[in-house]
């Protein structure tokens, strides 16, 4: 048995990894998924130690949902530049300007921001979450492309992006030139809702990374408009299908975690994820409200 397996048993640990993690990390993971699937599995985890391979907001969400467990991140500074674009002060100001609006925060946000949200969403359930609300005006952050996607699905709501131009640098970089290249190559286009509106409009399917896993069997050839590693994950799941990635679509924070970091984290139990109690309690309400949306 290898050392990671030994330590996992010894410490009653579970390893969770996002779809974008490197193959060498996914290979040692017990659970691989999108941000919604990982949040649900973290909440249900009975292990004493949760090793979260992804980025900080995901590990914080695991801690908030299962606070009696020790949650560690193998690499302390693996963050999400999109999540960093929203602050609690910006939410407070927007709430003062739109007192009747609901605050819906993408899970890609800090725990401090989530504590100010009425409800959280992921890219897998954003439309269902907003549809479940009685408010017609919604402050939605921090991804403006996802906010636009929700607005187009729910035209009777007023979705106000917060901040107006919030975006993920990996997805925002997809363009109509990529669509053109994919159309020349052939195959269908599946795109993440963090991509720009014109790319979404030209794609065949819009889906979260978990949705991509579910929809992949539908076609023989796909151009996958999201972080590049998703293609290695899809190839591993569906070796008889063809998937194309965009070379430059790399989330550098997702690439920080290596297998050696996972081993070191299991040995030392560093780096522990902590969130102040009061923030956790308020953020948990917003995340659990999301999980309860059918
Ligand atoms: P998913 O919820 O689709 O896994 O996306 C998370 C993310 O960070 C996308 O960039
Ligand atoms: Fe954040 Fe974008 Fe990386 Fe996802 S791909 S973790 S949204 S920076």
PDB file of N, CA and C in Angstrom, residues 13 17 20 38 58 62 77 92 106 111 133 156 168 193 234 272 278 281-284:
ATOM      1  N   UNK A  13      -8.857   9.686   7.072  1.00  0.00           N
ATOM      2  CA  UNK A  13      -8.931  10.897   6.243  1.00  0.00           C
ATOM      3  C   UNK A  13      -9.652  10.607   4.928  1.00  0.00           C
ATOM      4  N   UNK A  17     -11.233  16.224  -4.347  1.00  0.00           N
ATOM      5  CA  UNK A  17     -10.511  16.977  -5.383  1.00  0.00           C
ATOM      6  C   UNK A  17     -11.482  17.536  -6.414  1.00  0.00           C
ATOM      7  N   UNK A  20     -10.761  20.160 -11.816  1.00  0.00           N
ATOM      8  CA  UNK A  20      -9.624  20.833 -12.450  1.00  0.00           C
ATOM      9  C   UNK A  20      -8.264  20.413 -11.862  1.00  0.00           C
ATOM     10  N   UNK A  38     -18.860  18.574  -4.469  1.00  0.00           N
ATOM     11  CA  UNK A  38     -17.872  18.497  -3.380  1.00  0.00           C
ATOM     12  C   UNK A  38     -18.433  19.082  -2.087  1.00  0.00           C
ATOM     13  N   UNK A  58     -13.513  26.634  -1.726  1.00  0.00           N
ATOM     14  CA  UNK A  58     -14.096  25.288  -1.690  1.00  0.00           C
ATOM     15  C   UNK A  58     -13.794  24.622  -0.343  1.00  0.00           C
ATOM     16  N   UNK A  62     -16.366  23.500   2.756  1.00  0.00           N
ATOM     17  CA  UNK A  62     -16.350  22.185   3.421  1.00  0.00           C
ATOM     18  C   UNK A  62     -16.312  22.370   4.939  1.00  0.00           C
ATOM     19  N   UNK A  77      -1.874  28.806  -0.273  1.00  0.00           N
ATOM     20  CA  UNK A  77      -2.259  30.000  -1.040  1.00  0.00           C
ATOM     21  C   UNK A  77      -2.975  29.671  -2.350  1.00  0.00           C
ATOM     22  N   UNK A  92     -22.425  45.206   1.336  1.00  0.00           N
ATOM     23  CA  UNK A  92     -23.157  46.107   2.245  1.00  0.00           C
ATOM     24  C   UNK A  92     -23.615  47.357   1.497  1.00  0.00           C
ATOM     25  N   UNK A 106     -22.397  33.501  -5.705  1.00  0.00           N
ATOM     26  CA  UNK A 106     -21.750  32.336  -6.299  1.00  0.00           C
ATOM     27  C   UNK A 106     -20.846  31.745  -5.219  1.00  0.00           C
ATOM     28  N   UNK A 111     -15.761  33.338   2.677  1.00  0.00           N
ATOM     29  CA  UNK A 111     -16.720  33.011   3.744  1.00  0.00           C
ATOM     30  C   UNK A 111     -17.336  34.297   4.292  1.00  0.00           C
ATOM     31  N   UNK A 133     -36.494  32.011  -5.348  1.00  0.00           N
ATOM     32  CA  UNK A 133     -36.676  33.191  -4.491  1.00  0.00           C
ATOM     33  C   UNK A 133     -37.962  33.941  -4.818  1.00  0.00           C
ATOM     34  N   UNK A 156     -37.885  37.519 -16.302  1.00  0.00           N
ATOM     35  CA  UNK A 156     -38.804  38.279 -15.438  1.00  0.00           C
ATOM     36  C   UNK A 156     -38.119  38.783 -14.168  1.00  0.00           C
ATOM     37  N   UNK A 168     -13.916  35.491 -14.193  1.00  0.00           N
ATOM     38  CA  UNK A 168     -12.796  34.555 -14.016  1.00  0.00           C
ATOM     39  C   UNK A 168     -11.890  34.739 -15.216  1.00  0.00           C
ATOM     40  N   UNK A 193     -20.710  28.450 -17.833  1.00  0.00           N
ATOM     41  CA  UNK A 193     -21.413  29.744 -17.818  1.00  0.00           C
ATOM     42  C   UNK A 193     -20.571  30.923 -17.333  1.00  0.00           C
ATOM     43  N   UNK A 234     -12.410  14.293 -18.477  1.00  0.00           N
ATOM     44  CA  UNK A 234     -13.428  13.723 -19.369  1.00  0.00           C
ATOM     45  C   UNK A 234     -12.866  12.537 -20.165  1.00  0.00           C
ATOM     46  N   UNK A 272      -4.402  23.972   8.083  1.00  0.00           N
ATOM     47  CA  UNK A 272      -5.794  23.874   8.543  1.00  0.00           C
ATOM     48  C   UNK A 272      -6.598  25.094   8.096  1.00  0.00           C
ATOM     49  N   UNK A 278     -18.810  32.996  14.118  1.00  0.00           N
ATOM     50  CA  UNK A 278     -19.993  33.801  13.753  1.00  0.00           C
ATOM     51  C   UNK A 278     -20.155  33.856  12.232  1.00  0.00           C
ATOM     52  N   UNK A 281     -21.480  30.439  11.043  1.00  0.00           N
ATOM     53  CA  UNK A 281     -22.912  30.214  11.308  1.00  0.00           C
ATOM     54  C   UNK A 281     -23.783  30.914  10.275  1.00  0.00           C
ATOM     55  N   UNK A 282     -23.408  32.158   9.947  1.00  0.00           N
ATOM     56  CA  UNK A 282     -24.232  32.912   8.989  1.00  0.00           C
ATOM     57  C   UNK A 282     -24.057  32.357   7.568  1.00  0.00           C
ATOM     58  N   UNK A 283     -22.820  32.034   7.220  1.00  0.00           N
ATOM     59  CA  UNK A 283     -22.562  31.500   5.873  1.00  0.00           C
ATOM     60  C   UNK A 283     -23.240  30.134   5.698  1.00  0.00           C
ATOM     61  N   UNK A 284     -23.259  29.339   6.777  1.00  0.00           N
ATOM     62  CA  UNK A 284     -23.860  27.993   6.687  1.00  0.00           C
ATOM     63  C   UNK A 284     -25.339  28.078   6.305  1.00  0.00           C
TER      64      UNK A 284
END
